Short mmCIF file of C-alpha atoms in Angstrom, two decimals:
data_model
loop_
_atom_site.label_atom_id
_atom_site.label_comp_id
_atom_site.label_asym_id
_atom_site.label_seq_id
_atom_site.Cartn_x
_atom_site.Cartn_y
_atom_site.Cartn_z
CA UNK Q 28 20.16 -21.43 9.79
CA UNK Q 29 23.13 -19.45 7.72
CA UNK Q 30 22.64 -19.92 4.27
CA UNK Q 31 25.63 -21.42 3.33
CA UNK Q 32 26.40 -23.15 6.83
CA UNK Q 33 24.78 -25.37 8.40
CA UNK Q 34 25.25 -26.46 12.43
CA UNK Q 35 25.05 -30.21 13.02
CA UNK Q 36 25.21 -31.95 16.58
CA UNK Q 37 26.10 -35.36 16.51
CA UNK Q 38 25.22 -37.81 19.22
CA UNK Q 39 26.65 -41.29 19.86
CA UNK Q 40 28.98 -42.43 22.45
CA UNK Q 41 31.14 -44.20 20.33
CA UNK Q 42 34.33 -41.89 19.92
CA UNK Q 43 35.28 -43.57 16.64
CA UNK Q 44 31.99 -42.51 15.31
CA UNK Q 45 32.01 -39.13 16.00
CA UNK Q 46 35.61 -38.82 14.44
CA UNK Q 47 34.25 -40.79 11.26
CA UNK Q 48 31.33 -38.19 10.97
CA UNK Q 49 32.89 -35.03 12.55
CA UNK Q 50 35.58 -35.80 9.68
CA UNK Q 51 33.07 -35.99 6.42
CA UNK Q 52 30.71 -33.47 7.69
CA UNK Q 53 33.15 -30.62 8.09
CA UNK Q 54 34.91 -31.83 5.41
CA UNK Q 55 31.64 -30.93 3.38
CA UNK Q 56 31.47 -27.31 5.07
CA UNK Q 57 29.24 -27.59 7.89
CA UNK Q 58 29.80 -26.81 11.32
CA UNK Q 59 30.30 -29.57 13.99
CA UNK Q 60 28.84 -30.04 17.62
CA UNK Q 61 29.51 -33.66 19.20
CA UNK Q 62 27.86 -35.04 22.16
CA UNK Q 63 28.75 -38.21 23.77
CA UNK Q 64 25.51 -38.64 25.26
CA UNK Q 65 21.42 -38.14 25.66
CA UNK Q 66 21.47 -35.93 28.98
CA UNK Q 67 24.79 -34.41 27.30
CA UNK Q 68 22.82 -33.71 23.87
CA UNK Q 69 19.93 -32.26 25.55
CA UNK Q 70 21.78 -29.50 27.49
CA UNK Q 71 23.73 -28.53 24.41
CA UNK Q 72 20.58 -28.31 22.33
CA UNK Q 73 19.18 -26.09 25.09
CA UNK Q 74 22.28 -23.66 25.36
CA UNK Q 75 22.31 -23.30 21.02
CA UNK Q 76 20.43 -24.83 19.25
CA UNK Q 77 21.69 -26.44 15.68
CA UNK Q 78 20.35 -27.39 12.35
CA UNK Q 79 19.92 -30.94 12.49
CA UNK Q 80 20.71 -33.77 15.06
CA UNK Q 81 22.40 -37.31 13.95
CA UNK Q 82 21.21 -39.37 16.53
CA UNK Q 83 22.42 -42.47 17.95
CA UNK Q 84 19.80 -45.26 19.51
CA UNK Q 85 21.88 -46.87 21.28
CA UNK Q 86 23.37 -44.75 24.67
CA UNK Q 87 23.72 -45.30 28.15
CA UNK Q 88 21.36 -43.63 30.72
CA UNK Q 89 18.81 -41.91 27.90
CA UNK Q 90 18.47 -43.65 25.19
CA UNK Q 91 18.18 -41.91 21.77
CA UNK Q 92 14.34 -42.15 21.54
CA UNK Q 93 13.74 -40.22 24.72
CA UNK Q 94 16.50 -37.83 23.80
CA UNK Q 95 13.73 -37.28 20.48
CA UNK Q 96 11.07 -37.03 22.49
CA UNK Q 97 12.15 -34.77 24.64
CA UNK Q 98 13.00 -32.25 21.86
CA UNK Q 99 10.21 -33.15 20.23
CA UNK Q 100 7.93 -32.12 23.32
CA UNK Q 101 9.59 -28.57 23.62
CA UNK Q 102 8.33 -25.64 21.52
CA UNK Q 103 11.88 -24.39 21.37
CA UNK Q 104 13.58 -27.53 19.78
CA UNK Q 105 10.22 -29.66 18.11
CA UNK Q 106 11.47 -28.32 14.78
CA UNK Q 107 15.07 -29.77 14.49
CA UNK Q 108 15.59 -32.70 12.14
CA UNK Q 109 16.49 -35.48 13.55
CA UNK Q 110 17.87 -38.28 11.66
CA UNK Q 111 18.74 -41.73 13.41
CA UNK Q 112 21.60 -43.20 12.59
CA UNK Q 113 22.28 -46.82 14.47
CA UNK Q 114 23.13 -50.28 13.92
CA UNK Q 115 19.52 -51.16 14.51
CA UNK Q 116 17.82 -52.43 11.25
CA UNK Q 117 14.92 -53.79 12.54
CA UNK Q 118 11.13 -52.79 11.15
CA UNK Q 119 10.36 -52.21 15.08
CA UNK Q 120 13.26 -50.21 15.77
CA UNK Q 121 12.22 -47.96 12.66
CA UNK Q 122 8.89 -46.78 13.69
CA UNK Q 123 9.64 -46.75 16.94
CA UNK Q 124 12.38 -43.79 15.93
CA UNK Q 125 9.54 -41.90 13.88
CA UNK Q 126 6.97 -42.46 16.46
CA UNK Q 127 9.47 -40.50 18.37
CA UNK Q 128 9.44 -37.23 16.24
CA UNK Q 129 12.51 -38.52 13.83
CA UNK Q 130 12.43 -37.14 10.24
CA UNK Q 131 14.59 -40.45 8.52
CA UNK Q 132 16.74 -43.46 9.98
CA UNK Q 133 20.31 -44.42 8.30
CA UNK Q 134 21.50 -48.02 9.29
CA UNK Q 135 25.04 -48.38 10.41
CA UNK Q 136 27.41 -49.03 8.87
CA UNK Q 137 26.68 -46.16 6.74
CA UNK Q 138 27.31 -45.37 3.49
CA UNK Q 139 29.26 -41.60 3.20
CA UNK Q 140 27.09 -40.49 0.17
CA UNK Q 141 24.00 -41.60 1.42
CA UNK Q 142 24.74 -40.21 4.97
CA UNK Q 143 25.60 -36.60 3.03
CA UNK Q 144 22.28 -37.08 0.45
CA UNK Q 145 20.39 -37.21 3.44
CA UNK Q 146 21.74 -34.46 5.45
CA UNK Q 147 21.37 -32.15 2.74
CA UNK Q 148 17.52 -33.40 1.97
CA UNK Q 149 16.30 -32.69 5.20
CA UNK Q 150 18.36 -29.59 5.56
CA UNK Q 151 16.35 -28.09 1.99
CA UNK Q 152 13.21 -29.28 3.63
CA UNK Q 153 14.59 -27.21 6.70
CA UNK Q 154 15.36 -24.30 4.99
CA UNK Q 155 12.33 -24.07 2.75
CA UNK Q 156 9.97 -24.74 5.61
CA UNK Q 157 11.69 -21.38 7.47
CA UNK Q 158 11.53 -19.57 4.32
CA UNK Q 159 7.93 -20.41 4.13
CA UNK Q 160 7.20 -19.32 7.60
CA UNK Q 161 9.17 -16.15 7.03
CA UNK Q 162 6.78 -15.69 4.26
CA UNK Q 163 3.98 -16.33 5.85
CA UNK Q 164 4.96 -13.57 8.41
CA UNK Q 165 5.48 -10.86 6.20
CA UNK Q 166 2.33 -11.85 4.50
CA UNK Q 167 0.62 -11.59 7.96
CA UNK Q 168 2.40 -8.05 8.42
CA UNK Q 169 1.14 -6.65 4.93
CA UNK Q 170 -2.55 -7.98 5.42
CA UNK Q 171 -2.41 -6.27 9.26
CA UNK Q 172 -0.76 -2.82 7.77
CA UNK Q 173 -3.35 -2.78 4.54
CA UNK Q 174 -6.03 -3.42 6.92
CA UNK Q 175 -4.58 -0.74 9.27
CA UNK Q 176 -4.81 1.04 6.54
CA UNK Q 177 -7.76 0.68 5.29
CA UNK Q 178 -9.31 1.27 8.34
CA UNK Q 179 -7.33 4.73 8.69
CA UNK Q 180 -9.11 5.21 5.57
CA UNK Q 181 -12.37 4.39 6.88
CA UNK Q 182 -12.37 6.58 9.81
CA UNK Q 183 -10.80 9.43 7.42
CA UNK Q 184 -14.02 9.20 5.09
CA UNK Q 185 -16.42 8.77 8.01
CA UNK Q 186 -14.37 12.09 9.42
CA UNK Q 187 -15.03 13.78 6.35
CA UNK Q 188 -18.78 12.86 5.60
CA UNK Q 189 -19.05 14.03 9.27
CA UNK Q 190 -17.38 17.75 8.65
CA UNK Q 191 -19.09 17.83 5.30
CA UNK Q 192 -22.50 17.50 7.41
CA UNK Q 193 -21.40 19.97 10.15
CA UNK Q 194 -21.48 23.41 10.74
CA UNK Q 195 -18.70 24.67 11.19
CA UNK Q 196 -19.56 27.73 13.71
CA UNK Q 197 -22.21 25.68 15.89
CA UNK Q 198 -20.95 22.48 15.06
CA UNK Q 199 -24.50 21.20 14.80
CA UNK Q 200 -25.53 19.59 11.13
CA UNK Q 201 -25.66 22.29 8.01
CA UNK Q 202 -27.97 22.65 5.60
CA UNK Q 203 -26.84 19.58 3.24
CA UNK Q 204 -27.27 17.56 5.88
CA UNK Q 205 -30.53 18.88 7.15
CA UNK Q 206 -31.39 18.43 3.19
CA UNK Q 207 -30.81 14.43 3.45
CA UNK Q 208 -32.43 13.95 6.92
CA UNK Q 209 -35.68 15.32 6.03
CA UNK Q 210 -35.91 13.52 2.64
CA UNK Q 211 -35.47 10.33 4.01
CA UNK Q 212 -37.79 11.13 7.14
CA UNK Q 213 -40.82 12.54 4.71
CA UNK Q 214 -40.48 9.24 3.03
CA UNK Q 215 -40.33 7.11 6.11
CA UNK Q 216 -43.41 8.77 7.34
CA UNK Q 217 -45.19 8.33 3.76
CA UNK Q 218 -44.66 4.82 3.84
CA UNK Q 219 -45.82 4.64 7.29
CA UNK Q 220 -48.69 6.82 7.51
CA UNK Q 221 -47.14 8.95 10.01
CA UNK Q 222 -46.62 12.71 11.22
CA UNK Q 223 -43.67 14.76 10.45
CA UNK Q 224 -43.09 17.90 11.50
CA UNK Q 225 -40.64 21.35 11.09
CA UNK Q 226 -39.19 23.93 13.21
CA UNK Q 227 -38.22 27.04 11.55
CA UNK Q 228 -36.28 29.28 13.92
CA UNK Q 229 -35.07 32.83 14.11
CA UNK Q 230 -32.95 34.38 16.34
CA UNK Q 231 -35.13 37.69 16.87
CA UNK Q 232 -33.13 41.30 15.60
CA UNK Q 233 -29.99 39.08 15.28
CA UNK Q 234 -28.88 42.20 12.71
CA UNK Q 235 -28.86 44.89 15.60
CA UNK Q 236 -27.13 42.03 18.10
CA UNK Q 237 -24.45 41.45 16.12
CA UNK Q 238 -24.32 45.37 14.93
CA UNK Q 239 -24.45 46.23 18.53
CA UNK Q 240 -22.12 43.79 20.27
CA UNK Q 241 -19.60 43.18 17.33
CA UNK Q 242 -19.61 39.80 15.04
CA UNK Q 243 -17.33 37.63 17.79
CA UNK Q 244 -20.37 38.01 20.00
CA UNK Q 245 -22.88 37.33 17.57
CA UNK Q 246 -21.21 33.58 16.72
CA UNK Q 247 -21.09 33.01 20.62
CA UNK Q 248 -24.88 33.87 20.43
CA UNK Q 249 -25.28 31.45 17.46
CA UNK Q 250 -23.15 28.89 18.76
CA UNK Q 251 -25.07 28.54 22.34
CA UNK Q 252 -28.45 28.94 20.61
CA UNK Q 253 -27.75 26.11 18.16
CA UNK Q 254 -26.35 24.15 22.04
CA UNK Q 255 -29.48 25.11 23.58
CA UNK Q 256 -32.52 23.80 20.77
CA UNK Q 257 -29.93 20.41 20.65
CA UNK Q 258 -30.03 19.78 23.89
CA UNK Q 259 -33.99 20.49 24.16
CA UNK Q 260 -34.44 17.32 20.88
CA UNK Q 261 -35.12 14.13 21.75
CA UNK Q 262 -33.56 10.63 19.93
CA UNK Q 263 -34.42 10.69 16.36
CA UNK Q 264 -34.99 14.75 16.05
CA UNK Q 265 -32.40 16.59 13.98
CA UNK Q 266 -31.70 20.38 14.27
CA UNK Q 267 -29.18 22.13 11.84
CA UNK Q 268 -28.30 25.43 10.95
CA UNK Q 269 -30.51 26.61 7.84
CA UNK Q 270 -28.82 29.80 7.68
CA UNK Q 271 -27.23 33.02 9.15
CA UNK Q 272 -29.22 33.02 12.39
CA UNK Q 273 -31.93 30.73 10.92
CA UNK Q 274 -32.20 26.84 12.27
CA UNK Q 275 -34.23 24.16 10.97
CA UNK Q 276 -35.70 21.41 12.92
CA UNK Q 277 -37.09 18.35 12.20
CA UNK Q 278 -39.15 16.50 14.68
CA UNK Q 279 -39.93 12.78 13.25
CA UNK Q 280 -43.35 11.02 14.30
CA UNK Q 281 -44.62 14.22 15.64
CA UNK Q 282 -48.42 15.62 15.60
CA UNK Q 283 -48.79 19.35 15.54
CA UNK Q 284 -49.61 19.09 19.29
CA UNK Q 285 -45.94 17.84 20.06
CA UNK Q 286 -44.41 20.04 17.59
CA UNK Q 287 -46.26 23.19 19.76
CA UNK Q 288 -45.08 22.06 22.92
CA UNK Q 289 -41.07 21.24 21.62
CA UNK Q 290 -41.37 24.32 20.00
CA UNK Q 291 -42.58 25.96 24.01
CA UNK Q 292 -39.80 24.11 25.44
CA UNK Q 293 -36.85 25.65 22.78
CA UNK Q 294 -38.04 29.08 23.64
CA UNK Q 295 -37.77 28.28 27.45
CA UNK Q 296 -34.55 27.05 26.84
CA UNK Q 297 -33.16 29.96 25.15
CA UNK Q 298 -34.82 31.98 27.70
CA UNK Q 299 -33.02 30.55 30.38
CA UNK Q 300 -30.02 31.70 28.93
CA UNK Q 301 -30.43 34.99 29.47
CA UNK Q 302 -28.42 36.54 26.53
CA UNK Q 303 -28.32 40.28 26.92
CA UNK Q 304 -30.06 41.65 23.96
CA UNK Q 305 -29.74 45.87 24.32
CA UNK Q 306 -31.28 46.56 21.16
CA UNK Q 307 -34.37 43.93 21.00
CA UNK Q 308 -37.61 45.43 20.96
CA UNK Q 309 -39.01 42.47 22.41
CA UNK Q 310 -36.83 41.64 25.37
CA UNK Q 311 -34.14 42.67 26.96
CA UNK Q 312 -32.68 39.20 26.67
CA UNK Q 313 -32.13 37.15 23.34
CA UNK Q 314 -35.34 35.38 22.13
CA UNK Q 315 -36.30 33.32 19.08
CA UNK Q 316 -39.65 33.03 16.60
CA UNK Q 317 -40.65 29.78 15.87
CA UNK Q 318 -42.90 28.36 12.72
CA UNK Q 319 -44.88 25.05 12.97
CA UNK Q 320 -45.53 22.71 9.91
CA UNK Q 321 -46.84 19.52 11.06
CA UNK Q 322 -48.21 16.53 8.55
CA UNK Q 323 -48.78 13.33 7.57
CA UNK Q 324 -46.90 13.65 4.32
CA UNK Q 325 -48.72 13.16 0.89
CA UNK Q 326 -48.58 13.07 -3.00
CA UNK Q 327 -49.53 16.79 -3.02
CA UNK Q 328 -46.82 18.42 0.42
CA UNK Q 329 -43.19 18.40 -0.86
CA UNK Q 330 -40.44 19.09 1.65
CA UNK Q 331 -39.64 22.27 -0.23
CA UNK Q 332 -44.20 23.43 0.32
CA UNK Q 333 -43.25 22.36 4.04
CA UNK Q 334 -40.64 24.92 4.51
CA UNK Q 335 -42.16 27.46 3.05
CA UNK Q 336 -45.12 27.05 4.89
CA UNK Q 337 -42.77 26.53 8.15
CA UNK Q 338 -41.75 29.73 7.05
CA UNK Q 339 -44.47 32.04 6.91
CA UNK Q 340 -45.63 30.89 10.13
CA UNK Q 341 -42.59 32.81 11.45
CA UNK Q 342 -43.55 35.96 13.19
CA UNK Q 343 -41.17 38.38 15.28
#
């Protein structure tokens, strides 16, 4: 609807009726459609659809009710107004036009003003129902882009709690996160009564690698190393990059005898890699030295005691 015009059809075959109304209504600015008949109304409302209907009872072959219910049964045209107007004054005649989907009934003959009061009522209602849908809608809009957005937002600060636990080079977790994991685990296990265990690693004469075959080499090295122990952990088990060539693993409801033999299967893993390590004294491939602290955490063990003592047990 236009805001300042208005399309009305009007339906009655009596031509002195539409004159009578095509007259006042245009002469009150709106816009003018006639139809001299239901099955005539019905195709017109199909092709263009107006504002409001005036709507005649009375008509040969459909009869205005059906012509109602019809529109009134079709998504595209159930929202048009439609105001009865007919010689009919009967309570019967009344509710049987608002059974039918009409919006008000104006008895013939009919009073100019009240005719024009009426149009322009329903025509408000009209106007402020679409405004409140087109409300709605935008409403609808903004609460899908905020939560678009907030859910960009989301995944940016899930993103960036995930790089801020990563390492860069090996893209396994860093130190800060390795920090976190093994604080929550020791206290998990203290509640629980259970074993924890670490897994300090060392890439053996990592210095004379990297010296040897330059530094782009000795991140490849680091890189399918820190691959390697990840692929070797089970669900649960965190490894992370402790520092230089230095990982830290931590195995969660795990006895010392476990530990040992995830510790046996890391070094078979990096064995099977078969780095080429010219200046190793131990092999002539890359190896690693491993240190074991396994416990049921207490009062007395701190995280920091366990990696210390993780760390002596390191031997080349």
């Amino acid at each position: 609807m236009a805001d300042d015009v208005a399309t009305i059809l009007i339906v009655d075959d009596r031509v002195d009726n539409l004159l009578v109304l095509t007259s006042l209504l245009k002469s009150h600015g709106y816009e003018v459609r006639k139809a001299r008949g239901g099955q005539i109304a019905l195709q017109t409302v199909q092709i263009e659809p107006p504002d409001l209907i005036l709507l005649d009872i009375r008509m040969p072959e459909v009869s205005g009710y059906e012509v109602c219910a019809q529109l009134k049964a079709n998504p595209v045209t159930q929202d048009i107004p439609i105001i009865f107007l007919s010689a009919l004054n009967e309570i019967d005649d009344r509710m049987a036009a608002f059974a039918a989907g009409g919006v008000d009934y104006i008895t013939k003959p009919f009073h100019t003003a009240e005719v024009l009061a009426r149009i322009h009522g329903q025509l408000t209602i009209q106007r402020q129902r679409q405004q409140l849908i087109e409300q709605n809608q935008r409403l609808q809009q903004e609460i899908q882009e905020r939560q678009r957005i907030e859910q960009a937002l989301r995944q940016a600060n899930l993103e960036l709690e995930r790089l801020a636990s990563l390492d860069s080079l090996t893209q396994i977790s860093n130190r800060r996160r390795f920090d976190e994991y093994l604080s929550v685990e020791w206290r998990q296990a203290h509640r629980d009564q259970t074993y924890l265990s670490l897994i300090l690693c060392d890439v053996d004469c990592f210095k004379a690698y990297n010296d040897h075959y330059g530094h782009h080499a000795g991140d490849s090295c680091l890189q399918q190393v820190a691959q390697a122990i990840h692929q070797t952990l089970q669900a649960g088990d965190l490894v992370a990059r402790y520092g230089g060539e230095e990982f830290a693993i931590v195995l969660p409801q795990t006895d010392i005898y476990q530990a040992i033999l995830m510790a046996k299967r890391i070094q078979a893993r990096i064995s099977e890699l078969k780095i080429p390590h010219d200046c190793s004294f131990i092999s002539p491939y890359l190896t690693v030295s491993l240190g074991i602290w396994s416990q049921i955490p207490d009062f007395i063990c701190t995280p920091a005691t366990a990696i210390m003592a993780a760390d002596r047990l390191v031997q080349v």
